[in-house]
Amino acid sequence: MGQADGGAAVEALCILAKSFLASGQTSQAVKCLEAVCRSSAPMPVAAAKTRLWLAQVLLQHTQNIPEATHHLQKAQFLLKNVHACQSLKCEVLSELGRCQRYLARPKLEIQQYERGIQVCISGNPSSEKDARAQWLVHFALRIMDVHVADAKFHIAHQWANQALQYAQEACNPASQVLVLLAQIQLHMLSQQTAAALELLSSCSSLFREQAQQPHPHPQPLWSQLQLQFCILRVLVMLMEGRYVELMATGGSQNVNTTISEMEQLVEQIQGAQWQYAWLPTGAVQALVCWLAATILRPPGRFPQAMSYFCRGQQAIDEELKRHHIGMQATEADLPLQAVCHYHCLLFIKFLIVEGAILVHLTQLDLAKAQRDLGVLLDMCTTYPTLLGHPLHASTLMLIGHYAMAVGDAKAAAAKFMAVAKSTPSGHQACLAAVSAALALLATGKAEDLSKAADLLQHQQLFRGLDASLPYPERCGGLFASATVLIRQGQEQEGKLRMTKALKYAHSHLGNHQLVAQVSVYVLYTSAVPSKPFLLLVA
């Protein structure tokens, strides 16, 4: 066969491979690409591109990671003496890093990304300038991700700063925003909300500058970045308990401005492929629905909140179905390359079901609360490692709230105390201690009063309440410690704390239920001080 005939055969095989992939016949596509790799016709660059393509097909559609790694290593060898093709070399190294991540080899994964940075730095600075800058940012962020997974946050921050430096040197606003969003998420993981808010402000400035640029149509990339920005901003404000700010309304129809902004951005990106690695579009839609419902729940707008929870659950269930995830499978059944991706989807589903349960409990719809608790328990049983301790603890908290709703304060206290003991610090530990203290007080037993005080003291929610705590923890700590003080006979100090709890609940949390409960309790204890406290804030 002549060289021309060989080239035609290679081209025909590539066209056939594309056709097979489009029709879902992955194994046939793989055979076509393997035939191209065995051919002597392609030049080194073309052969490397084919092996890269084949490796990407194997990674996306099969669990044959060793074979994908083999083809990527061959591609790397073919490009060894090629002085150009910087982007192609970077893509091969990025995919090699992905293989090592799937095989849980963090040191080797970092090694590939560091090689990618060296390729960018050692290449011709004037060649593929924009692509070079994007690859530098990409590799730095991937190294940051590896250190985040290993809980080495100080090193992760260093690489995030390096990524930002690369983006700033390239004068690339989109890359700068992307890095800032990654840094915000990093600060959120470290519970550093003040630093996250500062970076959100920097992002806002870049978005304003971008908005002043002349564009005939909204750019999908910027819409996606702005939606992620809005989502992270809402999450940070929720972490700080700044619910009232999120409840602001405007326009002729008095709509919630935060929810409206997120929904408009979701509409803009509808159907567009996400242009950088974050979440699938369906998962983003579900996350927006959860946030909307979470904003609407504290002021008691339960029908609207439940509508968003239902829409969110439908969106995430469709996304899970699209990725062939069901409750019949187990963690062992999941392909290695999809574990991290599945974790995100399952986490969002958990949040939505959890939010719906809280609404059911507030409305004392115990049958629906029990039904949805069963869903969460099934998830925790099926995916114990993927969901992890925080979500298992959240399930225990919900069981405790359910026990309180049916009048079993003793069982509720046991669940809350188990969470408080297994979670040494943070938001969940504080709220578990508050819930446990209130449940113990509801038993009416004298010995439980001292237990409640000890729990609150252990979390520094009793004497000398930390003023830097987020508003939910502060409000809960004031409410619970006030109740303990009143039960101990220190009514003046107790009522003073109860008043502060009322102030926080009204001015920051916008929680109408809590405001009503505190107000009723203040009146109730003034009229009948000897009666035991039986109200619990769910």
XYZ file of C-alpha atoms in Angstrom, residues 277-503:
227
model
C -13.895 22.120 34.877
C -16.549 22.630 37.526
C -19.969 20.939 37.698
C -22.333 19.553 35.032
C -25.019 22.049 33.986
C -27.786 19.905 35.535
C -25.955 19.843 38.872
C -25.524 23.634 38.769
C -29.266 24.043 38.157
C -30.022 21.763 41.113
C -27.589 23.721 43.305
C -29.291 27.008 42.377
C -32.678 25.500 43.307
C -31.295 24.384 46.683
C -29.898 27.846 47.378
C -33.203 29.494 46.422
C -35.133 27.162 48.737
C -32.610 27.700 51.540
C -33.095 31.481 51.262
C -36.897 31.145 51.295
C -37.156 28.666 54.186
C -36.214 30.872 57.223
C -38.926 33.516 56.606
C -41.517 30.736 56.379
C -42.159 30.774 52.618
C -42.527 27.004 52.648
C -44.625 26.411 49.479
C -42.114 28.348 47.353
C -39.188 26.644 49.090
C -40.674 23.183 48.498
C -41.254 24.069 44.839
C -37.533 24.791 44.461
C -36.574 21.649 46.390
C -38.751 19.562 44.033
C -37.252 21.187 40.938
C -33.760 20.714 42.330
C -34.358 17.061 43.123
C -35.696 16.453 39.627
C -32.643 18.148 38.070
C -30.112 16.224 40.164
C -31.925 12.900 39.691
C -31.805 13.434 35.919
C -28.091 14.187 36.158
C -27.493 11.068 38.265
C -29.484 9.008 35.751
C -27.459 10.499 32.898
C -24.325 9.222 34.623
C -25.919 5.847 35.386
C -25.870 6.319 39.169
C -28.585 4.598 41.148
C -29.148 3.562 44.738
C -28.923 -0.080 43.607
C -25.195 0.276 42.933
C -22.485 0.371 45.599
C -19.262 2.344 45.895
C -17.351 -0.683 44.583
C -19.429 -0.559 41.370
C -18.370 3.011 40.542
C -15.621 3.507 37.939
C -12.447 4.989 39.408
C -12.476 8.032 37.135
C -15.983 9.023 38.196
C -15.750 8.812 41.988
C -15.010 12.520 42.559
C -17.650 13.526 40.020
C -20.278 11.277 41.635
C -19.428 12.650 45.076
C -20.462 16.161 43.960
C -23.776 14.943 42.518
C -24.634 12.864 45.582
C -23.676 15.736 47.888
C -26.100 18.094 46.109
C -28.872 15.488 46.252
C -28.227 15.073 49.987
C -28.512 18.839 50.583
C -31.821 19.029 48.706
C -33.401 16.110 50.568
C -32.076 17.461 53.881
C -33.657 20.857 53.211
C -36.996 19.257 52.359
C -36.911 17.271 55.620
C -36.384 20.461 57.626
C -39.469 21.990 55.994
C -41.502 18.827 56.716
C -40.421 18.869 60.361
C -41.232 22.567 60.737
C -44.709 21.873 59.345
C -44.960 18.688 61.468
C -45.540 16.623 58.330
C -43.941 13.584 59.970
C -44.892 11.058 57.276
C -42.982 12.964 54.570
C -40.095 13.649 56.941
C -39.833 9.923 57.697
C -39.994 9.065 53.989
C -37.172 11.458 53.089
C -35.078 10.368 56.076
C -35.257 6.873 54.595
C -33.785 8.248 51.355
C -30.826 9.785 53.203
C -30.233 6.642 55.257
C -30.185 4.587 52.044
C -27.656 7.019 50.544
C -25.415 6.803 53.605
C -25.596 3.010 53.540
C -24.881 2.762 49.802
C -22.120 5.392 49.650
C -20.599 5.553 53.166
C -17.125 6.702 52.066
C -18.244 9.105 49.347
C -20.658 10.954 51.625
C -18.240 10.938 54.557
C -18.558 11.860 58.229
C -20.113 15.365 57.881
C -23.140 14.052 55.975
C -23.503 11.038 58.256
C -23.508 13.492 61.160
C -26.115 15.626 59.376
C -28.334 12.556 59.063
C -28.007 11.923 62.809
C -28.976 15.553 63.436
C -32.102 15.132 61.332
C -33.016 11.936 63.187
C -32.611 13.893 66.426
C -34.935 16.643 65.180
C -37.450 13.987 64.124
C -37.263 12.441 67.597
C -37.982 15.854 69.124
C -40.923 16.323 66.767
C -42.489 13.071 68.017
C -41.792 14.014 71.648
C -38.829 11.738 72.423
C -36.399 14.272 73.903
C -34.144 11.591 75.398
C -33.545 9.895 72.038
C -33.044 13.290 70.383
C -30.443 14.314 72.973
C -28.543 11.052 72.402
C -28.309 11.710 68.643
C -27.266 15.343 69.069
C -24.661 14.454 71.705
C -23.211 11.753 69.429
C -22.683 14.374 66.712
C -21.237 16.920 69.168
C -18.709 14.360 70.446
C -17.686 13.054 67.002
C -17.300 16.558 65.516
C -14.704 18.394 67.628
C -15.199 21.894 66.187
C -16.903 23.996 63.542
C -20.445 24.909 62.547
C -21.869 21.408 62.919
C -20.346 20.867 66.366
C -21.797 24.166 67.664
C -25.297 23.501 66.372
C -25.172 19.909 67.628
C -24.279 21.194 71.114
C -27.124 23.743 71.013
C -29.627 21.122 69.854
C -28.410 18.611 72.456
C -28.689 21.220 75.241
C -32.252 22.134 74.263
C -33.238 18.462 74.012
C -31.762 17.767 77.474
C -33.669 20.731 78.909
C -36.863 19.373 77.387
C -36.556 16.143 79.420
C -37.319 18.144 82.575
C -34.725 16.228 84.628
C -32.476 18.144 87.022
C -29.345 16.142 86.093
C -29.837 17.000 82.413
C -29.636 20.714 83.224
C -25.970 20.421 84.236
C -25.265 18.232 81.182
C -26.734 20.940 78.953
C -24.562 23.609 80.590
C -21.447 21.430 80.205
C -22.137 20.827 76.498
C -22.498 24.525 75.809
C -19.416 25.346 77.870
C -17.365 22.747 75.951
C -18.186 24.517 72.676
C -17.611 27.956 74.263
C -21.293 28.802 73.840
C -22.064 29.493 77.491
C -19.759 31.890 79.314
C -17.982 34.450 77.145
C -19.680 33.680 73.830
C -17.208 34.290 70.978
C -18.279 37.423 69.069
C -16.541 36.180 65.903
C -18.903 33.203 65.565
C -21.291 33.251 62.582
C -24.784 34.502 63.413
C -26.518 31.058 63.492
C -24.059 29.751 66.097
C -24.227 32.981 68.094
C -28.014 33.034 68.027
C -28.271 29.363 68.942
C -25.696 29.713 71.709
C -27.470 32.733 73.208
C -30.858 31.018 73.000
C -29.674 27.760 74.620
C -27.484 29.407 77.283
C -30.313 31.828 78.151
C -32.640 28.889 78.696
C -30.073 27.176 80.950
C -29.558 30.359 82.990
C -33.302 30.860 83.473
C -33.685 27.242 84.556
C -30.817 27.785 87.004
C -32.643 30.751 88.507
C -30.533 33.480 86.858
C -33.522 35.047 85.138
C -32.164 38.555 84.609
C -29.040 37.431 82.740
C -31.031 34.725 80.960
C -33.614 37.175 79.636
C -30.869 39.569 78.562
C -29.324 36.809 76.460
C -32.746 35.838 75.145
C -33.227 39.417 73.970
C -29.888 39.308 72.139
C -30.925 36.015 70.507
C -34.150 37.680 69.379
C -32.167 40.577 67.911
